[in-house]
Short mmCIF file of C-alpha atoms in Angstrom, two decimals:
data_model
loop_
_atom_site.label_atom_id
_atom_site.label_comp_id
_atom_site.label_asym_id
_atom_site.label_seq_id
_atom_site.Cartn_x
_atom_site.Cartn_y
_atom_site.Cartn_z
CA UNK A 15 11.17 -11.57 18.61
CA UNK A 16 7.99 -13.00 20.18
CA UNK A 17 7.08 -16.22 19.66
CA UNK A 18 3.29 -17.11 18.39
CA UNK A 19 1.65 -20.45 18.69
CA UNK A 20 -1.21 -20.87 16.96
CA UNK A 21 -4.95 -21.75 18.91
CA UNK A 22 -6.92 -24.12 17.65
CA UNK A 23 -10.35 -24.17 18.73
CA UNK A 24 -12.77 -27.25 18.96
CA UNK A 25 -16.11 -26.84 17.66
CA UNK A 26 -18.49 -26.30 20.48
CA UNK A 27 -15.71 -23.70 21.63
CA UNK A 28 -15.83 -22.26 17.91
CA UNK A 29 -20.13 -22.37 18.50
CA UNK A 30 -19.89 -20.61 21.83
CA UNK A 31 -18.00 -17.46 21.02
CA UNK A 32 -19.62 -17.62 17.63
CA UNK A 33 -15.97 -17.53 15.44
CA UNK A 34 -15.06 -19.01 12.42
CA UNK A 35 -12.50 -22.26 12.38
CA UNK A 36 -9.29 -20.64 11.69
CA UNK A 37 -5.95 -21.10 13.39
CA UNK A 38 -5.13 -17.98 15.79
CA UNK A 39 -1.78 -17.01 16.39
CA UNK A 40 -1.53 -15.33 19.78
CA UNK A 41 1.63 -15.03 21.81
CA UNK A 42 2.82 -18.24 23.43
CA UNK A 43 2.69 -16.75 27.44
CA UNK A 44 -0.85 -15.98 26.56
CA UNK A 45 -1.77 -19.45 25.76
CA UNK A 46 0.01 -20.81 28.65
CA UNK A 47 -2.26 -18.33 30.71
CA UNK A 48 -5.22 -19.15 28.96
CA UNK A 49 -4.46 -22.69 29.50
CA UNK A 50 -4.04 -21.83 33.58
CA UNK A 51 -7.09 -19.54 33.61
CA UNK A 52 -10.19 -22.01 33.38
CA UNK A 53 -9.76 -21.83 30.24
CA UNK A 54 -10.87 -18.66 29.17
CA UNK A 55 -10.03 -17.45 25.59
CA UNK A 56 -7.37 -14.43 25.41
CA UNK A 57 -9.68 -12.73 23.06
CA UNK A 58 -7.69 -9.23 23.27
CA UNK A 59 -3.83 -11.46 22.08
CA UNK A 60 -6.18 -13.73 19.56
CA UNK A 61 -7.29 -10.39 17.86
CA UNK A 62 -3.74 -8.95 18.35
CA UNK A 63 -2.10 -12.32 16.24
CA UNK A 64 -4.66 -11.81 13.91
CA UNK A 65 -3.69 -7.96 13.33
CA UNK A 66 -0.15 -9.10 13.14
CA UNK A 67 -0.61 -11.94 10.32
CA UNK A 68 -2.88 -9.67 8.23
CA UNK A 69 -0.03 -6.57 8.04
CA UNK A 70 1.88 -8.49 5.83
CA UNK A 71 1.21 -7.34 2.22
CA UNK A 72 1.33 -11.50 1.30
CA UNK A 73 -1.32 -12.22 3.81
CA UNK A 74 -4.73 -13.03 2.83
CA UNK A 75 -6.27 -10.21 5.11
CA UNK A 76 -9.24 -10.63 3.94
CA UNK A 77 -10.17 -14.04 4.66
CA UNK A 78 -8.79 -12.49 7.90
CA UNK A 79 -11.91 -10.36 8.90
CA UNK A 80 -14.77 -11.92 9.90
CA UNK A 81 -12.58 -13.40 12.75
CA UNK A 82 -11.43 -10.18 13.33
CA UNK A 83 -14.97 -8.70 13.54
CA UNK A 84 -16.40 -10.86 15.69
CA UNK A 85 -13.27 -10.66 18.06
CA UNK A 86 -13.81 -7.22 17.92
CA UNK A 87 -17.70 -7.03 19.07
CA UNK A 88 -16.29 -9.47 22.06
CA UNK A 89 -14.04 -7.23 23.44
CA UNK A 90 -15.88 -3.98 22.97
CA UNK A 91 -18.48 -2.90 24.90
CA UNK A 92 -21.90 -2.18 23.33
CA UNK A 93 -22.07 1.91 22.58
CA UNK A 94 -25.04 3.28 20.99
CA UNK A 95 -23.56 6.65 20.22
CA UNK A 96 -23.13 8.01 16.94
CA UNK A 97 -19.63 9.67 17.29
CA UNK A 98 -16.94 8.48 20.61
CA UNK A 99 -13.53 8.86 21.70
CA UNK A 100 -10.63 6.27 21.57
CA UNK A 101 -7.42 7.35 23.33
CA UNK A 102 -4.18 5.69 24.85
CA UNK A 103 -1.54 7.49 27.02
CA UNK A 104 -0.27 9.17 24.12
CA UNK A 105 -3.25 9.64 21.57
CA UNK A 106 -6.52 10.62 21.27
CA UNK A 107 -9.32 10.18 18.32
CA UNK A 108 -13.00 11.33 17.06
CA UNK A 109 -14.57 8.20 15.99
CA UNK A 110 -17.76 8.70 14.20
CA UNK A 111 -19.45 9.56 10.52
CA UNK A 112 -17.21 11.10 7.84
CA UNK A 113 -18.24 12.95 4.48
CA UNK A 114 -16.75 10.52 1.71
CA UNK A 115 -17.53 13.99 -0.55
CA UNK A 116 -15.44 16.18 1.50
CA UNK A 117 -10.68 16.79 1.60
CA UNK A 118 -9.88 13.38 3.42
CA UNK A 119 -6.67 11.18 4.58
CA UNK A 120 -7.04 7.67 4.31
CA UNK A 121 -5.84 4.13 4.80
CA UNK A 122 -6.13 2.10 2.05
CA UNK A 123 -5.32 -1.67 0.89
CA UNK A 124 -5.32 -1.81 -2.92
CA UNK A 125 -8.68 -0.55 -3.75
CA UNK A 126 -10.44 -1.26 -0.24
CA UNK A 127 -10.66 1.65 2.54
CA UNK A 128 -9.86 0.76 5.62
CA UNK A 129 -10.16 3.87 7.45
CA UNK A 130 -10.95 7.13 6.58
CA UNK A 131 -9.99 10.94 8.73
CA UNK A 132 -11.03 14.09 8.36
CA UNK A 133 -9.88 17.41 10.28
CA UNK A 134 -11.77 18.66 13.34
CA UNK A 135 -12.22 22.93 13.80
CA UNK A 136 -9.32 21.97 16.52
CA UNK A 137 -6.68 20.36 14.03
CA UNK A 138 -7.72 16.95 15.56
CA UNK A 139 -8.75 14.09 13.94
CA UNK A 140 -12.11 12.36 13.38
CA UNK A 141 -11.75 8.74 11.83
CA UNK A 142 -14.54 6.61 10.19
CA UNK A 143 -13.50 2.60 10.13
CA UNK A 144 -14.81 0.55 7.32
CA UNK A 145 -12.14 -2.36 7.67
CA UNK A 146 -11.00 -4.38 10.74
CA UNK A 147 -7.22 -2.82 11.47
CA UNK A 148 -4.39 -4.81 10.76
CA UNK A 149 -1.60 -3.67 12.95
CA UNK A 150 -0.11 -1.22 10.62
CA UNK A 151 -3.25 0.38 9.70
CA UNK A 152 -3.54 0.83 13.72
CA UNK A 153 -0.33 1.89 13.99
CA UNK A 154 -1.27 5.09 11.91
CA UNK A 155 -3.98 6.15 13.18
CA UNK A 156 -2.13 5.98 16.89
CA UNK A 157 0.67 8.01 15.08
CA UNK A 158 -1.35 9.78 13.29
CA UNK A 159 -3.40 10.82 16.51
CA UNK A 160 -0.55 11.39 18.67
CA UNK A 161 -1.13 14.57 21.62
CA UNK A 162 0.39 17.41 20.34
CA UNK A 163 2.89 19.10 22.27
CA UNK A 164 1.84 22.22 23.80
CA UNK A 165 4.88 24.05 22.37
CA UNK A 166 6.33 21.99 19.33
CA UNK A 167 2.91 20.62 17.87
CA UNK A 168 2.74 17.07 16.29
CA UNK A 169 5.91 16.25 14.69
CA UNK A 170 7.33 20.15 14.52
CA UNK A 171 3.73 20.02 12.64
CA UNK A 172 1.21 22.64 13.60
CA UNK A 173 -1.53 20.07 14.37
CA UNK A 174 -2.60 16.45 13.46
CA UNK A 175 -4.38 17.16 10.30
CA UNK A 176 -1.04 18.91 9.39
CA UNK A 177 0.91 15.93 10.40
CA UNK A 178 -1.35 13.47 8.66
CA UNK A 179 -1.49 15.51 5.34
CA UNK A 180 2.48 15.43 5.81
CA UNK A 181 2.73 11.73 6.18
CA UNK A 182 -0.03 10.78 3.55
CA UNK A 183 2.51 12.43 0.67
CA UNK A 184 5.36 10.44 1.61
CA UNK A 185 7.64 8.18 -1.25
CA UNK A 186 6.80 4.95 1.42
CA UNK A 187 3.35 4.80 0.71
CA UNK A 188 3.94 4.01 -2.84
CA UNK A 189 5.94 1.13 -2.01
CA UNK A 190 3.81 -0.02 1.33
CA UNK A 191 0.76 -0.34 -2.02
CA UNK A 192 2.83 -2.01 -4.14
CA UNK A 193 3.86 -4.47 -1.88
CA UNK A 194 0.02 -4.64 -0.69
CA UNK A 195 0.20 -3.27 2.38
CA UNK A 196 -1.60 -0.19 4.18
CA UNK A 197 -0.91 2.95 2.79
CA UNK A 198 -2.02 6.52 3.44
CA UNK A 199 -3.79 8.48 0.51
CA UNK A 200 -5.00 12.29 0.39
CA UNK A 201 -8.06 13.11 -1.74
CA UNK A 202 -8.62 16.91 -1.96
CA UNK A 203 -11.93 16.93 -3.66
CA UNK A 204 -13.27 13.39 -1.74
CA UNK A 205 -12.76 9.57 -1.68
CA UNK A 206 -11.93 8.74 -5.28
CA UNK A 207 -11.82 11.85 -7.10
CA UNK A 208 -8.65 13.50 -8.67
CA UNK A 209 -8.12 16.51 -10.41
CA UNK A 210 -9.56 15.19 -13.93
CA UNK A 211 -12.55 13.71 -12.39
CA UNK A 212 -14.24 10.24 -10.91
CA UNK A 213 -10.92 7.82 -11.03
CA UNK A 214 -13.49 4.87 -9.55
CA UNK A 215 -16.35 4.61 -11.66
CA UNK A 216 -18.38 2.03 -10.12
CA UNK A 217 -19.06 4.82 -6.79
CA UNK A 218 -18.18 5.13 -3.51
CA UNK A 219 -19.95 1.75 -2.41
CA UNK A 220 -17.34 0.03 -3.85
CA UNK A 221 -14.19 1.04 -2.30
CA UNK A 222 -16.41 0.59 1.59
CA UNK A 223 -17.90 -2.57 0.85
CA UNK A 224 -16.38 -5.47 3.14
CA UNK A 225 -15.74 -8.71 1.48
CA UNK A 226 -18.29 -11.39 2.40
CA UNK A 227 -16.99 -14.80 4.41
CA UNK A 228 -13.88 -16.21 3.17
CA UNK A 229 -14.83 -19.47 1.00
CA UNK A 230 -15.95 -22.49 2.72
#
């Protein structure tokens, strides 16, 4: 198992990257690097601690985010385009707009939506993110947008809407929710409706909206 220490910033350090004054858990050969490298902040294994603590279905994710946000905007690269690509070795995605109203998969915690995909006219996936990703919720979508095999598919599945419709009907995501962790969800007729109707009165808004800061 790999062993985590947790950073603690001081506050000019805190000011300077413009993060919030929590302990991060990053592995402890990147701190000793980090420590060794004029002291440079391992942004990419302080977001990766961060997406580790907040899997946990115990973990107050939530207070989580803004950290993870602004970790996030570090690392990435300004892109002014509506819809882009994210891709390892192994997967590729669609990032961009998705219609709430239309037959969706999604990642949910609880009540919040952390990500939600939609089928492409190829069987690939487009994904819209609403949430920072903990490391399960990434670890679906990478699953989830796996390369299909030329001959076998995704999964003996024809494509990766397929595969994702497959895996969102699965026993486990009942018990990933009730122990509070990310689960997928399939709404046929859009984000929040079932068969007799509206099951989320309040709208849409309310299963996007991020939490504000965690409490002072």
């Amino acid at each position: 198992m790999q062993n985590f220490a947790e950073l603690h910033l001081k506050p000019e350090t805190l000011a300077r990257y413009g993060l919030p004054d929590i302990p991060y858990p990053i592995p402890a050969a990147d701190l000793k690097s980090a420590l060794l490298d004029n002291g440079d902040l391992p942004l990419a294994a302080m977001l990766l601690g961060l997406q580790q603590r907040s899997r946990d279905g115990e973990a107050e994710w939530q207070q989580l985010e803004p950290a993870m946000d602004r970790l996030a905007e570090l690392l990435a690269p300004d892109d002014a385009r509506d819809v882009i690509s994210a891709a390892g070795d192994h997967w590729w995605l669609e990032v961009g707009p998705v219609d709430l109203g239309g037959q969706l998969v999604t990642i949910q915690r609880g009540d919040a939506l952390i990500a939600a995909i939609t089928a492409r006219d190829d069987g690939r996936l487009r994904v819209a993110v609403f949430h920072p990703l903990d490391a399960k919720s990434a670890e679906y979508l990478i699953g989830l947008g796996q390369v299909p095999h030329p001959e076998h598919g995704v999964c003996m599945r024809e494509n990766n809407w397929e595969y994702a419709l497959d895996c969102s009907a699965g026993n486990g995501n009942y018990y990933a929710a009730d122990r509070g962790e990310a689960y997928l969800s399939y709404w046929e007729k859009g984000l929040g409706i079932s068969w007799d109707g509206p099951m989320c009165p309040s709208g849409v808004s309310s299963w996007t909206s991020s939490p504000g800061p965690p409490p002072a």
